[in-house]
Coordinates of N, CA and C in Angstrom, one line a residue:
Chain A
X298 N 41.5 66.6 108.1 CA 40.2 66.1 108.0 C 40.1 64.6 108.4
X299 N 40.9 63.9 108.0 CA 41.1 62.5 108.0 C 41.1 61.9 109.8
X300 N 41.9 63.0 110.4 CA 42.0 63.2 111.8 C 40.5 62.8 112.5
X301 N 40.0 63.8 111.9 CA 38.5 64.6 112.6 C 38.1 63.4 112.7
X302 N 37.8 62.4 111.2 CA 37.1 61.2 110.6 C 37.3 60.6 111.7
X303 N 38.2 60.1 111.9 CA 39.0 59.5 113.2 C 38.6 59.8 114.6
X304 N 38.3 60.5 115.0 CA 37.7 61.0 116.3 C 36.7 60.8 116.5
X305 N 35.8 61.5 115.1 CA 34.4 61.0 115.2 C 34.1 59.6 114.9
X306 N 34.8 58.7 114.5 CA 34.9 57.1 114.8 C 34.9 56.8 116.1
X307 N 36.1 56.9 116.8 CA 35.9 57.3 118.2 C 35.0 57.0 118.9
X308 N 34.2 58.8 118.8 CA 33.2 59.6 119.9 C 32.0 58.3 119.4
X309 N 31.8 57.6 117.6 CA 30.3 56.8 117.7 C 30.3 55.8 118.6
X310 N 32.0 55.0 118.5 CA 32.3 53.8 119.6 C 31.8 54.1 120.9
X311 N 32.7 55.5 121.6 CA 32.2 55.6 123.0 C 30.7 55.7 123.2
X312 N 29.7 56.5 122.3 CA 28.5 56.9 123.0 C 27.6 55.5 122.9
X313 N 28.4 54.6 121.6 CA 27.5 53.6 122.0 C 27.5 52.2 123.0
X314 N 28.6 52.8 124.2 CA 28.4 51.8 125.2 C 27.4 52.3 126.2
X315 N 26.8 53.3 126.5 CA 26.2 53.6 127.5 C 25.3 53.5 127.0
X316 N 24.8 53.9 125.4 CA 23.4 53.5 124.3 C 22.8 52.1 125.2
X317 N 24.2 50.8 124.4 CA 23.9 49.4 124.8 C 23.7 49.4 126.5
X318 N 24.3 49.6 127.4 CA 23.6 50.1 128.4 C 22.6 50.4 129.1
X319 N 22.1 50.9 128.9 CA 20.7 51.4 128.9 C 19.6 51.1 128.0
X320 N 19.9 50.4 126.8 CA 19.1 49.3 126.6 C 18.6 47.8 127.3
X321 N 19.9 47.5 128.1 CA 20.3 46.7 128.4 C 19.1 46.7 129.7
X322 N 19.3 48.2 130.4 CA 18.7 48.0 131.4 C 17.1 48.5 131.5
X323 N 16.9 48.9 130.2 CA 15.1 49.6 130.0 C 15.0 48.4 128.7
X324 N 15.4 48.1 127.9 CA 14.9 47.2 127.0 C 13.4 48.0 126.1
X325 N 14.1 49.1 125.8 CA 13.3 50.0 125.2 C 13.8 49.7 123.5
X326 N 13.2 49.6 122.4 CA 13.9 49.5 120.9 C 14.6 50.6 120.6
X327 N 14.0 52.0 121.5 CA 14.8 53.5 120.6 C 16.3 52.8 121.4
X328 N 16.3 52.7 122.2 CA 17.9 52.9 123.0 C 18.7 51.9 122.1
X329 N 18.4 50.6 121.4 CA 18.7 49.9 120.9 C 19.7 50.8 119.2
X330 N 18.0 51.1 119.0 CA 18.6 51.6 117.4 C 19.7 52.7 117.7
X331 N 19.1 53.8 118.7 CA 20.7 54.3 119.0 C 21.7 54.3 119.1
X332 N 22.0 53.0 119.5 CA 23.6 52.5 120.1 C 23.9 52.0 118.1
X333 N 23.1 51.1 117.9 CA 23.3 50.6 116.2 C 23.8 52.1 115.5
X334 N 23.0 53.1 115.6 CA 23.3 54.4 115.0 C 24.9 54.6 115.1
X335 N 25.0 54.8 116.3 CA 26.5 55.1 116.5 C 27.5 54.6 116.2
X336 N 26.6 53.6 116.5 CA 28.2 52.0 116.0 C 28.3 52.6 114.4
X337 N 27.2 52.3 113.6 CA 26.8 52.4 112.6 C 27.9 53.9 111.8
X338 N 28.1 54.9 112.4 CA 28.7 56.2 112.3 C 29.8 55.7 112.6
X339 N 30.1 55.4 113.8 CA 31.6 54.9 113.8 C 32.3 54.2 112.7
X340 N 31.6 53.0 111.8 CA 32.2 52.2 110.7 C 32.6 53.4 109.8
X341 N 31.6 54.2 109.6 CA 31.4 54.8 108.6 C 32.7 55.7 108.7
X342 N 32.7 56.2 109.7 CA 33.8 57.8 109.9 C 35.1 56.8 109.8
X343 N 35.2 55.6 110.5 CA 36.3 54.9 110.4 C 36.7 54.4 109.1
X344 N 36.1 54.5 108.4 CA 36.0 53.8 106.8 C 36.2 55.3 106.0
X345 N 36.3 56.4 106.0 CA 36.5 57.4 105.8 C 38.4 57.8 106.4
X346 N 38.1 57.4 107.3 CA 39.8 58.2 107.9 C 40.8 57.5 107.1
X347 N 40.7 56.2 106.3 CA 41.6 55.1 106.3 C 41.8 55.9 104.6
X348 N 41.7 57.0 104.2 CA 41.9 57.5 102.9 C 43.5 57.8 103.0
X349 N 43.5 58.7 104.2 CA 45.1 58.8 104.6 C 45.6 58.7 105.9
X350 N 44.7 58.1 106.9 CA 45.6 57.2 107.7 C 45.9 56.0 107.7
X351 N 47.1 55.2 108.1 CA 47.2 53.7 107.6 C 46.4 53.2 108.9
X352 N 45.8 51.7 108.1 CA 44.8 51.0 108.8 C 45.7 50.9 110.6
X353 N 46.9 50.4 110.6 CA 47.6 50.3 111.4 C 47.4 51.0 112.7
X354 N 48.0 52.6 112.0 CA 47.8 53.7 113.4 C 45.9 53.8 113.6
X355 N 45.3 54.2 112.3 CA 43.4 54.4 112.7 C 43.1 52.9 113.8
X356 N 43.4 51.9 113.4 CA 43.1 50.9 114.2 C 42.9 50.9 115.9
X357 N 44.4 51.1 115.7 CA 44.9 51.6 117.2 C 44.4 52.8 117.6
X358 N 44.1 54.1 117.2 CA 43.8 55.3 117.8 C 42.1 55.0 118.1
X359 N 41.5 54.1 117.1 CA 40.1 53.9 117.5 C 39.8 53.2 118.4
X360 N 40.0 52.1 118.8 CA 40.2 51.1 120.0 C 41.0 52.2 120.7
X361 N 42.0 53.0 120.9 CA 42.0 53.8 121.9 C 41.2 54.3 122.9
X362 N 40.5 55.5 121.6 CA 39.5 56.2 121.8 C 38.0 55.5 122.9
X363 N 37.8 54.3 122.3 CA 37.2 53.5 122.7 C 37.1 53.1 124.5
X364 N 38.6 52.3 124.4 CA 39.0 52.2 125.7 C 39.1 52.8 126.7
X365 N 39.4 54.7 126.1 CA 39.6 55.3 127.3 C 38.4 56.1 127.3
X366 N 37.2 56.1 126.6 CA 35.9 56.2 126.7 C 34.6 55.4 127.7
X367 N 35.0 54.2 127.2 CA 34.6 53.2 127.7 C 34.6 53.4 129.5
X368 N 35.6 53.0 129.6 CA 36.4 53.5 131.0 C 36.2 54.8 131.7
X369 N 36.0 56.0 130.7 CA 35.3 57.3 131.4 C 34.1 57.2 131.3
X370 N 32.7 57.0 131.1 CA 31.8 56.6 130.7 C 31.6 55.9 132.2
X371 N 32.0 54.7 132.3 CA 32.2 54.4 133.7 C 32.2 55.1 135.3
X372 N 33.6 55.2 135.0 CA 33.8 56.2 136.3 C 32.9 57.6 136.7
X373 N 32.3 58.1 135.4 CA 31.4 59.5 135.6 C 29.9 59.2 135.6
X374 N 29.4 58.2 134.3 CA 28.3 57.6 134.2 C 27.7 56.8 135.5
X375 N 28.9 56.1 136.3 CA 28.1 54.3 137.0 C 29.1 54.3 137.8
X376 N 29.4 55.6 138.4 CA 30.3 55.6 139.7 C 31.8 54.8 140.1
X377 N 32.2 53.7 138.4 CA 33.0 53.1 138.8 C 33.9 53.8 139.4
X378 N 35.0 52.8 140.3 CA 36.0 53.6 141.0 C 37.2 54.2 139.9
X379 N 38.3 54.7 140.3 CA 39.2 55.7 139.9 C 40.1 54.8 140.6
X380 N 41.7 54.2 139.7 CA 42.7 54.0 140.8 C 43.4 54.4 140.0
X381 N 45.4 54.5 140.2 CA 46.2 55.0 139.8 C 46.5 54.2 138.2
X382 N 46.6 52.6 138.6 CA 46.7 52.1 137.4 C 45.8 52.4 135.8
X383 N 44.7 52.6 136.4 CA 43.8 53.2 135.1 C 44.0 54.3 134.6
X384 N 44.2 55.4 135.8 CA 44.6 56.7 135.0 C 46.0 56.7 134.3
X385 N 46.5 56.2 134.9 CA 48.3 55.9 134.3 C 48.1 54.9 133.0
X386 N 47.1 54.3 132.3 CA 47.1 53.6 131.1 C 46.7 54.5 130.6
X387 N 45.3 55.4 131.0 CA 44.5 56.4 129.9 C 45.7 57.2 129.6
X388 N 46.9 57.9 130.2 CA 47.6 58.7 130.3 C 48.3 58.1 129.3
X389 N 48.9 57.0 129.2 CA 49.4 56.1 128.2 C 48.8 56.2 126.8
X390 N 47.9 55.8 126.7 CA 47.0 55.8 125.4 C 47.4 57.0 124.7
X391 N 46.7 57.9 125.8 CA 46.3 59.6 124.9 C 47.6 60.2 124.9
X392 N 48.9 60.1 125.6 CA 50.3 60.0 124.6 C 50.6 59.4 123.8
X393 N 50.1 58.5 123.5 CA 50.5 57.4 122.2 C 49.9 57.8 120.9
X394 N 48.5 58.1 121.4 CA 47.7 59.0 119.9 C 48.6 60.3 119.5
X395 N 48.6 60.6 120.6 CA 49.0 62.4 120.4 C 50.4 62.2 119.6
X396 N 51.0 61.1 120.1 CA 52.5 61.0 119.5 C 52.2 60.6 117.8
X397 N 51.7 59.7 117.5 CA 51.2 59.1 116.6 C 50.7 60.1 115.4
X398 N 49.7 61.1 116.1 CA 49.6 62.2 115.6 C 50.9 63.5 114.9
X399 N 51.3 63.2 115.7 CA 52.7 64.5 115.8 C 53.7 64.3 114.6
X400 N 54.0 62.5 114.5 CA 54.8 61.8 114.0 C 54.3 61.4 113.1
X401 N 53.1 61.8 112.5 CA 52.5 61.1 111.1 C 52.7 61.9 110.0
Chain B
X135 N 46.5 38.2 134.7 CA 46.2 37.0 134.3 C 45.8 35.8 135.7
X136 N 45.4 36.1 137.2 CA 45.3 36.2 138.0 C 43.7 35.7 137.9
X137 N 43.3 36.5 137.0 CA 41.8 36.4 136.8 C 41.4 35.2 136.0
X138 N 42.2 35.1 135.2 CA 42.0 33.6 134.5 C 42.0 32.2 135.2
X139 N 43.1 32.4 136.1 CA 42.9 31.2 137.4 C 41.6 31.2 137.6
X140 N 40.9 32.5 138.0 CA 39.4 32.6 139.1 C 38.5 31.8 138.3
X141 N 38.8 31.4 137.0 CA 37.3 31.3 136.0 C 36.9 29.8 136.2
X142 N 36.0 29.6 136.6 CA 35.6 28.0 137.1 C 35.0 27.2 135.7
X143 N 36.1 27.0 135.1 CA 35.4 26.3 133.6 C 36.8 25.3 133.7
X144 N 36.0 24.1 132.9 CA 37.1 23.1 132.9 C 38.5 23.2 131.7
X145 N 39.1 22.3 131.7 CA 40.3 22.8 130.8 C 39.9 22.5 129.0
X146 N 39.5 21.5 129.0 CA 38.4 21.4 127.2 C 37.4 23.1 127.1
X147 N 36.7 23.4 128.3 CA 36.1 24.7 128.3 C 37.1 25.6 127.7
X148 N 37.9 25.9 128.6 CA 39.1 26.9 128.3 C 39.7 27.3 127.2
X149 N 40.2 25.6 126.9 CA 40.4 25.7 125.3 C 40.1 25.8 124.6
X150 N 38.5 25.8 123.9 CA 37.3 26.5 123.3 C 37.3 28.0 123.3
X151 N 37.5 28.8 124.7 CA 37.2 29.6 125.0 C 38.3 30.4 124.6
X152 N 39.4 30.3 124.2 CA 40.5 30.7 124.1 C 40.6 30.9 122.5
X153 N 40.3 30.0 121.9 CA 39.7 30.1 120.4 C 38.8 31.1 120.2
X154 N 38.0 31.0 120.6 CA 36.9 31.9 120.5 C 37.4 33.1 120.4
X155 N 38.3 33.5 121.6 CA 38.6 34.8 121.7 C 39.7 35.0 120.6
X156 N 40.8 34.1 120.7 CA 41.2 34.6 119.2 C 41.0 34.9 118.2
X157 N 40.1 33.7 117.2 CA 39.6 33.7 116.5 C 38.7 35.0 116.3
X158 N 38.0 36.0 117.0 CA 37.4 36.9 117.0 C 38.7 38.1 116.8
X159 N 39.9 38.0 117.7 CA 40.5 39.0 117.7 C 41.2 39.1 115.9
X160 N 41.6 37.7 115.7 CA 41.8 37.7 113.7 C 40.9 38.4 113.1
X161 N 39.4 38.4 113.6 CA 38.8 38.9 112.8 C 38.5 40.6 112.6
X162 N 38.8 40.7 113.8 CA 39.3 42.4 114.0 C 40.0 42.6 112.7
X163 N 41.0 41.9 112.9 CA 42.4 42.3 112.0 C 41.5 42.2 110.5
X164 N 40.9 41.5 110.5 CA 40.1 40.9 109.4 C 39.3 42.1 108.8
X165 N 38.7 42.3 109.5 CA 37.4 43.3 109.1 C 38.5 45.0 108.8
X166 N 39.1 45.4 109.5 CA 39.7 46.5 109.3 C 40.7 46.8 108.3
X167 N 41.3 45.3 107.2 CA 41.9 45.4 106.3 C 40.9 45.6 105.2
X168 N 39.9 44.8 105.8 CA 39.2 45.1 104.3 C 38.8 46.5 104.3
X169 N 37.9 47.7 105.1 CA 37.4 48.4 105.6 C 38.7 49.1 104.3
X170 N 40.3 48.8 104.7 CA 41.0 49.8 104.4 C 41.2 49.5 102.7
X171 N 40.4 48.3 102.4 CA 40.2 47.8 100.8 C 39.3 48.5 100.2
X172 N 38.2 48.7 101.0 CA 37.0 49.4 100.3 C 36.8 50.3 100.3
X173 N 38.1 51.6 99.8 CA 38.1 52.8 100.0 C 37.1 53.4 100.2
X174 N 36.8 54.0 101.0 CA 35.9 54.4 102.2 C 34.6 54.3 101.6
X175 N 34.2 52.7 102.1 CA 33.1 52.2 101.9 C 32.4 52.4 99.6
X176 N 33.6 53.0 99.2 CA 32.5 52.7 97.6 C 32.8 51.8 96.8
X177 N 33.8 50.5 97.5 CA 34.0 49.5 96.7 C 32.8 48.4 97.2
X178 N 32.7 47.7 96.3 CA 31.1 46.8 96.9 C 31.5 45.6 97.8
X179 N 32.3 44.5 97.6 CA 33.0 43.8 98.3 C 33.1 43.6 99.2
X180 N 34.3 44.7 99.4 CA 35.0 44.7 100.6 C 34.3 45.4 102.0
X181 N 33.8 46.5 101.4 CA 32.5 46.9 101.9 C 31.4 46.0 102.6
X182 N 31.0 45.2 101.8 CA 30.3 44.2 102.4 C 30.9 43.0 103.2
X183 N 32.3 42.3 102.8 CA 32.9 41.5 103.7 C 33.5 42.4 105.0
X184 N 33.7 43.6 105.2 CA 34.4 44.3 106.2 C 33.1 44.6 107.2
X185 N 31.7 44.7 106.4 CA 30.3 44.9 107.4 C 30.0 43.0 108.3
X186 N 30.7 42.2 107.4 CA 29.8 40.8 108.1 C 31.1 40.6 108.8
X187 N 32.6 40.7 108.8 CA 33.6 40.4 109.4 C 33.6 41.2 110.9
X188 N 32.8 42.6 111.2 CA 33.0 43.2 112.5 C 31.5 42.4 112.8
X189 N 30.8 41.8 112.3 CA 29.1 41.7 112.8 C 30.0 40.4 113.2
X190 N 30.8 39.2 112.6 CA 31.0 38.5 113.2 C 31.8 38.4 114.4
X191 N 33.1 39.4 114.1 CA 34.5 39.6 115.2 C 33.3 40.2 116.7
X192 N 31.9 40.9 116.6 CA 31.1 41.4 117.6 C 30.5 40.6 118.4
X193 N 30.0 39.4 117.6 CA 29.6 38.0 118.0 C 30.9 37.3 119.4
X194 N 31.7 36.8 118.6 CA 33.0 36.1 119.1 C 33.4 36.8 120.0
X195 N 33.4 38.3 120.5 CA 33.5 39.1 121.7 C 32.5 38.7 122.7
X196 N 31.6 38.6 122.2 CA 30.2 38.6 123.6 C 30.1 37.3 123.8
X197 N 30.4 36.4 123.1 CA 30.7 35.3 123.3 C 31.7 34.7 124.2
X198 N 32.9 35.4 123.8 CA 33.7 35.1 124.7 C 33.9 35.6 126.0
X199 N 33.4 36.7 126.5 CA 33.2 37.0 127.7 C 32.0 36.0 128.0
X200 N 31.2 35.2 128.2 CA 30.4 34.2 128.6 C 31.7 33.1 129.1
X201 N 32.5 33.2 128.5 CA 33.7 31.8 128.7 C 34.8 32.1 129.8
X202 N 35.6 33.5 129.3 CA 36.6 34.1 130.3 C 36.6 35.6 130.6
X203 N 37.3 35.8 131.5 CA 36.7 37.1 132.5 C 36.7 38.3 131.8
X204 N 36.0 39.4 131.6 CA 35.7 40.3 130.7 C 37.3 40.8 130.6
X205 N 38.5 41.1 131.6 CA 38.9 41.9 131.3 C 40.4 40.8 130.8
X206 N 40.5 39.9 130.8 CA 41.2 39.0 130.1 C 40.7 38.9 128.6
X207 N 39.4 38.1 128.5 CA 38.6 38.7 127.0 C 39.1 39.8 126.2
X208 N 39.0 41.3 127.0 CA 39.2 42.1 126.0 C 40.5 42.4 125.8
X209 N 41.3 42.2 126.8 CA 43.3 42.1 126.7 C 43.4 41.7 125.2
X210 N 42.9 40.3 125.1 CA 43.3 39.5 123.8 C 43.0 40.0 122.6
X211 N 41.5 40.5 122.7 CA 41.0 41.1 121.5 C 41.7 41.9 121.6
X212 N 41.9 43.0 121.8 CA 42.1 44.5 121.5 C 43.9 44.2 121.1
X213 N 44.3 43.4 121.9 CA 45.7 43.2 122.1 C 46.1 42.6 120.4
X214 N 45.3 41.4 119.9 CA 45.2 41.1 118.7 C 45.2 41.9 117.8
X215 N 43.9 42.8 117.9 CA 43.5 43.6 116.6 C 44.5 44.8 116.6
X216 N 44.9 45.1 117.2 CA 45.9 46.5 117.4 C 47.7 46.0 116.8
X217 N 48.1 44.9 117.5 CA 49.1 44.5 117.3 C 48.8 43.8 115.8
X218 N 48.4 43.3 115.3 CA 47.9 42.5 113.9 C 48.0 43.8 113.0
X219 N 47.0 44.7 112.8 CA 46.6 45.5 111.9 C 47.7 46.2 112.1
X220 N 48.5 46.8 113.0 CA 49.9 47.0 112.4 C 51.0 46.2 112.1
X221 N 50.9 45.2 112.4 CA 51.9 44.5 111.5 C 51.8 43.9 110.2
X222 N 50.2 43.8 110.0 CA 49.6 43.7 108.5 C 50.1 44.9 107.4
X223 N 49.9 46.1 108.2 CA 50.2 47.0 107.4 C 51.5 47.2 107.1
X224 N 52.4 46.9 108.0 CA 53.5 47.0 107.5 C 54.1 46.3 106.5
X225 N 53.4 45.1 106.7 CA 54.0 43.8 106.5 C 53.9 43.6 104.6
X226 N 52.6 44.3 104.7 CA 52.0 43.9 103.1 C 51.2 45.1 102.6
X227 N 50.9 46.2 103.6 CA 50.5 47.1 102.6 C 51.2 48.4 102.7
X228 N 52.8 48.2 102.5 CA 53.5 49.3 102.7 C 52.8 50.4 103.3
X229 N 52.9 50.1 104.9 CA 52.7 51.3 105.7 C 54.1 51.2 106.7
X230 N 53.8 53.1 107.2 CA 55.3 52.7 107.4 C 55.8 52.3 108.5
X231 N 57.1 51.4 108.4 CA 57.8 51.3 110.2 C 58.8 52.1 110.9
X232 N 58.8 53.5 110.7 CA 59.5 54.4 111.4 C 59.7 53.6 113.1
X233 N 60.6 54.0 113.6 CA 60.6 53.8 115.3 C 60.2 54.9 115.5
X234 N 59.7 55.8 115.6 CA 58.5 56.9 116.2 C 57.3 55.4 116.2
X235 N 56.6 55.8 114.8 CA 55.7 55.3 115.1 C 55.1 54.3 115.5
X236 N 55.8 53.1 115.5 CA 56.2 51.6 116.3 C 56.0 52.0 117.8
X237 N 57.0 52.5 118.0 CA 57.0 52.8 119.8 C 55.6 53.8 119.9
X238 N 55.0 55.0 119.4 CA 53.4 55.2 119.5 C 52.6 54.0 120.0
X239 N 52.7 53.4 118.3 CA 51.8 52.2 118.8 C 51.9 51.0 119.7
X240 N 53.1 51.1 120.3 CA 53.4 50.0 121.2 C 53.1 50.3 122.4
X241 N 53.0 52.1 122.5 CA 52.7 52.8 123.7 C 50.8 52.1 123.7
X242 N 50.3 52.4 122.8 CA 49.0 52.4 122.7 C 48.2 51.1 123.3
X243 N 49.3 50.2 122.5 CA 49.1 48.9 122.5 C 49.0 48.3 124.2
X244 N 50.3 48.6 125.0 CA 50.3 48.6 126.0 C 49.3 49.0 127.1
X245 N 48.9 50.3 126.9 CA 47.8 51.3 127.8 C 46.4 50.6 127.4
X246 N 46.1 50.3 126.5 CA 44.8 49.9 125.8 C 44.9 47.9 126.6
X247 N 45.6 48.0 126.6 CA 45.6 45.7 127.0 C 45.6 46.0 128.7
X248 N 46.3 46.8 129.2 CA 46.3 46.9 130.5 C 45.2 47.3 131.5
X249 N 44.5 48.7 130.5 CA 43.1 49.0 131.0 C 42.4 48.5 131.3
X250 N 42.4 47.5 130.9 CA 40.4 46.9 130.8 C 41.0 45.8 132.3
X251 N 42.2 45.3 132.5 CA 42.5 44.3 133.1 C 42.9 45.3 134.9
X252 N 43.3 46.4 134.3 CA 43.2 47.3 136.0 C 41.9 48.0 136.1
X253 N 40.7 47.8 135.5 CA 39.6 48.0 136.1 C 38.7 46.4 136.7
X254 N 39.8 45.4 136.3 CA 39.3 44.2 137.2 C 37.7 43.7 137.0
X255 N 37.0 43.2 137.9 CA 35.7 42.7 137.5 C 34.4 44.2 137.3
X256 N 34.8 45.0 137.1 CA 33.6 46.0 137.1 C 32.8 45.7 135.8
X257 N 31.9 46.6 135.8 CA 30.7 46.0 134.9 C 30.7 46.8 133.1
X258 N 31.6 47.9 133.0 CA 31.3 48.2 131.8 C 32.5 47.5 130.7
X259 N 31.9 46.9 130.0 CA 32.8 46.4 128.7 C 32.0 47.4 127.2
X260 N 33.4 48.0 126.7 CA 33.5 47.9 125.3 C 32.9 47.3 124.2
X261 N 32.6 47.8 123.6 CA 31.6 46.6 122.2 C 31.1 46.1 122.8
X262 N 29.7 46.3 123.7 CA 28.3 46.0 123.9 C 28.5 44.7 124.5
X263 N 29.7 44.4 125.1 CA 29.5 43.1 126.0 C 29.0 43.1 127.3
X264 N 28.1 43.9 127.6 CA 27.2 44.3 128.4 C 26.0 43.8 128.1
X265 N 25.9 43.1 126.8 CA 24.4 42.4 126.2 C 24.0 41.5 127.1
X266 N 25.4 40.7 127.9 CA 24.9 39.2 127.9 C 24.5 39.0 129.4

């Protein structure tokens, strides 16, 4: 469960960069409170996982999650490009969770 | 670090700017110990110092991308908060240091500081530094 918490910390980080985004670029208040909402879920789920995961690893797996969201959100959302070095970091990351996972 | 050369601000600039970004990346480290003080969110406190420590470490982000290049900026932070908060934990709140999970996180640590710096000048940043 603590896992899930953790993910869903995550998924509120990632969805709220394209939220701020799109605020950014309509300057609408719903897209605003949106992105707040998410962030907002994210503390929360992350403030939840830290029951039994140490701050340490949830730290790092959430800023993961983030990073390689961030980054895909990008490339599929706003056409950024794709090079080898990015995919070979994301590749990095989501072994390092997965390990982290495995080994906890 | 290539990119840091590019940034046309003077050296007193830089030095400011370099603070800034630290100082926000402590406060990563900052806000997420307490988060792990305020058992999930029902202690009053910590709870509340762990809500104004990310509202400020969010500040000193967006900030500091106005000073140095987004993907240097976020190197530091993320590079801070990730490296800090597990050595916090180890260090003082008996969490543990197996070598599994060290090398995980060092994997993490790695792939996460590198990213943002091999996607070079493009336009999406992490924690809303897209505001400015």
């Amino acid at each position: 469960m603590a896992w899930i918490w953790l993910l869903l910390a995550g998924a509120g980080e990632v969805i709220s960069v394209p939220l701020l985004k799109e605020w950014q670029g309509r300057r609408r208040p719903g897209w605003a409170a949106a992105a707040i909402a998410a962030l907002a879920l994210s503390f929360y789920a992350l403030s939840q996982s830290l029951s039994y995961i140490p701050i340490g690893t949830a730290y790092a797996v959430w800023t993961g999650i983030g990073s390689v969201g961030a980054i895909s959100s990008g490339i599929l959302l706003y056409g950024e490009s794709v090079n080898p070095l990015k995919l070979a970091c994301m590749v990095l990351i989501v072994v390092g969770m997965v390990g982290l996972k495995l080994t906890s | 670090m290539k990119q840091t050369l590019q940034c046309p601000v003077s050296s007193t600039g830089t030095k400011a700017a370099w603070m800034v970004v630290i100082a926000g990346g402590l406060m990563d480290v900052v806000w997420a110990v307490l988060l792990d003080y305020s058992e999930g969110l029902t202690v009053l406190w910590p709870s509340v110092f762990a809500l104004a420590a990310i509202t400020v470490s969010y500040f000193l982000y967006v900030l500091s991308l106005k000073l140095l290049p987004a993907g240097t900026a976020y190197t530091v932070f993320t590079g801070i908060g990730t490296a800090g908060t597990g050595l916090i934990g180890i260090l003082f709140l008996g969490e543990p240091a197996g070598g599994w999970r060290i090398f995980f996180i060092g994997m993490l640590l790695l792939g996460i500081t590198r990213l943002k710096l091999a996607s070079g000048g493009e336009t999406v940043q992490p924690k809303g530094g897209e505001l400015i």
